[in-house]
PDB file of C-alpha atoms in Angstrom:
ATOM      1  CA  UNK O   1       0.000   0.000   0.000  1.00 93.00           C
ATOM      2  CA  UNK O   2       1.386   3.353  -1.049  1.00 98.00           C
ATOM      3  CA  UNK O   3       0.140   6.420   0.820  1.00 98.00           C
ATOM      4  CA  UNK O   4       0.697  10.113   0.101  1.00 98.00           C
ATOM      5  CA  UNK O   5       0.763  12.809   2.780  1.00 98.00           C
ATOM      6  CA  UNK O   6       1.499  16.544   2.691  1.00 98.00           C
ATOM      7  CA  UNK O   7       3.200  18.515   5.472  1.00 97.00           C
ATOM      8  CA  UNK O   8       3.731  22.304   5.397  1.00 96.00           C
ATOM      9  CA  UNK O   9       2.906  22.398   1.687  1.00 96.00           C
ATOM     10  CA  UNK O  10      -0.098  22.598  -0.606  1.00 95.00           C
ATOM     11  CA  UNK O  11      -1.241  19.139  -1.727  1.00 96.00           C
ATOM     12  CA  UNK O  12      -0.193  18.121  -5.239  1.00 94.00           C
ATOM     13  CA  UNK O  13      -2.279  15.927  -7.483  1.00 95.00           C
ATOM     14  CA  UNK O  14      -0.589  12.555  -7.804  1.00 96.00           C
ATOM     15  CA  UNK O  15      -1.043  10.963 -11.222  1.00 94.00           C
ATOM     16  CA  UNK O  16      -3.531   8.066 -10.959  1.00 92.00           C
ATOM     17  CA  UNK O  17      -1.026   5.529 -12.335  1.00 96.00           C
ATOM     18  CA  UNK O  18       1.798   6.473  -9.959  1.00 97.00           C
ATOM     19  CA  UNK O  19       1.054   3.843  -7.316  1.00 97.00           C
ATOM     20  CA  UNK O  20       0.719   1.064  -9.928  1.00 97.00           C
ATOM     21  CA  UNK O  21       3.995   2.157 -11.502  1.00 98.00           C
ATOM     22  CA  UNK O  22       5.809   2.145  -8.137  1.00 98.00           C
ATOM     23  CA  UNK O  23       4.353  -1.272  -7.264  1.00 97.00           C
ATOM     24  CA  UNK O  24       5.590  -2.523 -10.648  1.00 97.00           C
ATOM     25  CA  UNK O  25       9.071  -1.211  -9.807  1.00 98.00           C
ATOM     26  CA  UNK O  26       8.985  -3.133  -6.519  1.00 98.00           C
ATOM     27  CA  UNK O  27       7.821  -6.418  -8.053  1.00 98.00           C
ATOM     28  CA  UNK O  28      10.286  -6.099 -10.951  1.00 98.00           C
ATOM     29  CA  UNK O  29      13.038  -5.881  -8.319  1.00 98.00           C
ATOM     30  CA  UNK O  30      11.716  -9.208  -6.904  1.00 98.00           C
ATOM     31  CA  UNK O  31      10.308  -7.561  -3.784  1.00 98.00           C
ATOM     32  CA  UNK O  32       6.806  -7.285  -2.320  1.00 98.00           C
ATOM     33  CA  UNK O  33       5.057  -3.978  -1.562  1.00 97.00           C
ATOM     34  CA  UNK O  34       4.404  -3.310   2.111  1.00 98.00           C
ATOM     35  CA  UNK O  35       3.430  -0.028   3.762  1.00 98.00           C
ATOM     36  CA  UNK O  36       5.102   2.872   1.946  1.00 98.00           C
ATOM     37  CA  UNK O  37       4.404   6.455   2.977  1.00 98.00           C
ATOM     38  CA  UNK O  38       5.475   9.403   0.870  1.00 98.00           C
ATOM     39  CA  UNK O  39       5.478  12.571   2.939  1.00 98.00           C
ATOM     40  CA  UNK O  40       5.680  15.607   0.644  1.00 98.00           C
ATOM     41  CA  UNK O  41       6.877  18.750   2.370  1.00 98.00           C
ATOM     42  CA  UNK O  42       8.746  22.026   2.001  1.00 98.00           C
ATOM     43  CA  UNK O  43      12.510  22.553   2.334  1.00 97.00           C
ATOM     44  CA  UNK O  44      12.401  23.661   5.962  1.00 97.00           C
ATOM     45  CA  UNK O  45      10.386  20.626   7.067  1.00 98.00           C
ATOM     46  CA  UNK O  46      12.824  18.238   5.360  1.00 98.00           C
ATOM     47  CA  UNK O  47      15.822  20.153   6.718  1.00 97.00           C
ATOM     48  CA  UNK O  48      14.440  19.625  10.237  1.00 97.00           C
ATOM     49  CA  UNK O  49      14.015  15.884   9.563  1.00 97.00           C
ATOM     50  CA  UNK O  50      17.591  15.799   8.266  1.00 97.00           C
ATOM     51  CA  UNK O  51      18.887  17.599  11.371  1.00 97.00           C
ATOM     52  CA  UNK O  52      16.793  15.720  13.944  1.00 97.00           C
ATOM     53  CA  UNK O  53      17.133  12.174  12.658  1.00 96.00           C
ATOM     54  CA  UNK O  54      20.329  12.087  10.597  1.00 96.00           C
ATOM     55  CA  UNK O  55      22.352  14.869  12.246  1.00 96.00           C
ATOM     56  CA  UNK O  56      22.859  16.491   8.822  1.00 96.00           C
ATOM     57  CA  UNK O  57      22.549  20.241   8.425  1.00 96.00           C
ATOM     58  CA  UNK O  58      21.771  20.653   4.739  1.00 95.00           C
ATOM     59  CA  UNK O  59      18.868  20.724   2.307  1.00 94.00           C
ATOM     60  CA  UNK O  60      18.048  17.639   0.275  1.00 94.00           C
ATOM     61  CA  UNK O  61      15.263  16.483  -2.008  1.00 95.00           C
ATOM     62  CA  UNK O  62      14.602  13.109  -0.361  1.00 97.00           C
ATOM     63  CA  UNK O  63      15.179  11.168   2.853  1.00 98.00           C
ATOM     64  CA  UNK O  64      14.197   7.507   3.052  1.00 98.00           C
ATOM     65  CA  UNK O  65      13.580   5.641   6.298  1.00 98.00           C
ATOM     66  CA  UNK O  66      13.831   1.911   5.691  1.00 97.00           C
ATOM     67  CA  UNK O  67      11.467  -0.505   7.483  1.00 98.00           C
ATOM     68  CA  UNK O  68      12.079  -3.376   5.058  1.00 97.00           C
ATOM     69  CA  UNK O  69      11.546  -6.897   6.395  1.00 97.00           C
ATOM     70  CA  UNK O  70      12.905  -9.599   4.115  1.00 97.00           C
ATOM     71  CA  UNK O  71      11.462  -9.049   0.652  1.00 97.00           C
ATOM     72  CA  UNK O  72       8.622  -6.803   1.874  1.00 98.00           C
ATOM     73  CA  UNK O  73       9.372  -3.172   1.077  1.00 97.00           C
ATOM     74  CA  UNK O  74       8.141  -0.671   3.686  1.00 98.00           C
ATOM     75  CA  UNK O  75       9.312   2.789   4.625  1.00 98.00           C
ATOM     76  CA  UNK O  76       8.698   6.475   5.078  1.00 98.00           C
ATOM     77  CA  UNK O  77       9.965   8.611   2.201  1.00 98.00           C
ATOM     78  CA  UNK O  78      10.159  12.359   2.827  1.00 98.00           C
ATOM     79  CA  UNK O  79      10.257  14.484  -0.331  1.00 98.00           C
ATOM     80  CA  UNK O  80      10.778  18.237  -0.696  1.00 98.00           C
ATOM     81  CA  UNK O  81       8.625  19.473  -3.577  1.00 97.00           C
ATOM     82  CA  UNK O  82      10.403  22.863  -3.801  1.00 97.00           C
ATOM     83  CA  UNK O  83      13.761  21.058  -4.036  1.00 96.00           C
ATOM     84  CA  UNK O  84      12.445  18.918  -6.924  1.00 97.00           C
ATOM     85  CA  UNK O  85      11.227  22.062  -8.678  1.00 96.00           C
ATOM     86  CA  UNK O  86      14.643  23.717  -8.246  1.00 96.00           C
ATOM     87  CA  UNK O  87      16.480  20.576  -9.393  1.00 95.00           C
ATOM     88  CA  UNK O  88      14.236  20.236 -12.450  1.00 95.00           C
ATOM     89  CA  UNK O  89      14.987  23.832 -13.396  1.00 95.00           C
ATOM     90  CA  UNK O  90      18.736  23.459 -12.792  1.00 94.00           C
ATOM     91  CA  UNK O  91      18.846  20.228 -14.832  1.00 92.00           C
ATOM     92  CA  UNK O  92      16.506  21.587 -17.547  1.00 95.00           C
ATOM     93  CA  UNK O  93      14.121  18.718 -16.837  1.00 93.00           C
ATOM     94  CA  UNK O  94      10.362  18.554 -16.831  1.00 94.00           C
ATOM     95  CA  UNK O  95       9.018  18.740 -13.245  1.00 95.00           C
ATOM     96  CA  UNK O  96       7.012  15.502 -13.611  1.00 95.00           C
ATOM     97  CA  UNK O  97      10.047  13.562 -14.836  1.00 95.00           C
ATOM     98  CA  UNK O  98      12.167  14.823 -11.935  1.00 96.00           C
ATOM     99  CA  UNK O  99       9.282  14.109  -9.544  1.00 97.00           C
ATOM    100  CA  UNK O 100       9.079  10.515 -10.809  1.00 97.00           C
ATOM    101  CA  UNK O 101      12.864  10.168 -10.576  1.00 97.00           C
ATOM    102  CA  UNK O 102      12.768  11.091  -6.885  1.00 98.00           C
ATOM    103  CA  UNK O 103       9.820   8.762  -6.192  1.00 98.00           C
ATOM    104  CA  UNK O 104      11.658   5.886  -7.886  1.00 98.00           C
ATOM    105  CA  UNK O 105      14.886   6.826  -6.086  1.00 98.00           C
ATOM    106  CA  UNK O 106      13.248   6.352  -2.686  1.00 98.00           C
ATOM    107  CA  UNK O 107      11.831   2.951  -3.632  1.00 98.00           C
ATOM    108  CA  UNK O 108      15.177   1.860  -5.085  1.00 98.00           C
ATOM    109  CA  UNK O 109      16.828   2.690  -1.755  1.00 98.00           C
ATOM    110  CA  UNK O 110      14.244   0.472  -0.042  1.00 98.00           C
ATOM    111  CA  UNK O 111      15.098  -2.260  -2.569  1.00 98.00           C
ATOM    112  CA  UNK O 112      18.713  -2.094  -1.394  1.00 97.00           C
ATOM    113  CA  UNK O 113      20.365   0.220  -3.908  1.00 98.00           C
ATOM    114  CA  UNK O 114      22.861   2.746  -2.567  1.00 97.00           C
ATOM    115  CA  UNK O 115      24.266   5.954  -4.033  1.00 95.00           C
ATOM    116  CA  UNK O 116      27.340   6.819  -1.969  1.00 94.00           C
ATOM    117  CA  UNK O 117      30.040   5.866  -4.498  1.00 97.00           C
ATOM    118  CA  UNK O 118      30.283   6.947  -8.136  1.00 98.00           C
ATOM    119  CA  UNK O 119      29.636   3.364  -9.247  1.00 98.00           C
ATOM    120  CA  UNK O 120      26.530   3.144  -7.048  1.00 98.00           C
ATOM    121  CA  UNK O 121      25.320   6.511  -8.379  1.00 97.00           C
ATOM    122  CA  UNK O 122      25.692   5.296 -11.973  1.00 98.00           C
ATOM    123  CA  UNK O 123      23.728   2.137 -11.188  1.00 98.00           C
ATOM    124  CA  UNK O 124      21.040   4.117  -9.334  1.00 98.00           C
ATOM    125  CA  UNK O 125      20.662   6.582 -12.226  1.00 97.00           C
ATOM    126  CA  UNK O 126      20.396   3.719 -14.740  1.00 98.00           C
ATOM    127  CA  UNK O 127      17.656   2.081 -12.645  1.00 98.00           C
ATOM    128  CA  UNK O 128      15.820   5.421 -12.284  1.00 98.00           C
ATOM    129  CA  UNK O 129      15.990   6.003 -16.058  1.00 97.00           C
ATOM    130  CA  UNK O 130      14.778   2.469 -16.763  1.00 97.00           C
ATOM    131  CA  UNK O 131      11.728   2.802 -14.533  1.00 98.00           C
ATOM    132  CA  UNK O 132      10.929   6.367 -15.627  1.00 97.00           C
ATOM    133  CA  UNK O 133      10.836   5.107 -19.220  1.00 96.00           C
ATOM    134  CA  UNK O 134       8.167   2.600 -18.168  1.00 95.00           C
ATOM    135  CA  UNK O 135       5.860   5.158 -16.509  1.00 95.00           C
ATOM    136  CA  UNK O 136       3.904   5.886 -19.685  1.00 87.00           C
ATOM    137  CA  UNK O 137       3.066   2.168 -20.060  1.00 87.00           C
ATOM    138  CA  UNK O 138       0.640   2.232 -17.126  1.00 84.00           C
TER     139      UNK O 138
END
């Protein structure tokens, strides 16, 4: 079950196929969907989460808390909508594509993918691109 919540920000319409697409990503990675909560927020809210829970003092677009048990994917995924908008502009990307990239990124972390090293970042980006290309098929 994928849930969407909004904190300190105006709610955004989530495309009707988004949950099916994310569940497809999970099953394609040979995992099972559990309880996944996306919490969309503003920069300041996510900065506070970053400071309080990770002891990091910087802005980010996403923070994923992993509650995975075996092959069942569960977690809380905090996403800054203003950060996605800024990143889309900086990267000359469409907002929806960057939005989907961040949503997939959080799920891929829950599936076990990392992005600390350059090699991990390349693999993560390839997985994101692969799943983004499948979005229109739903």
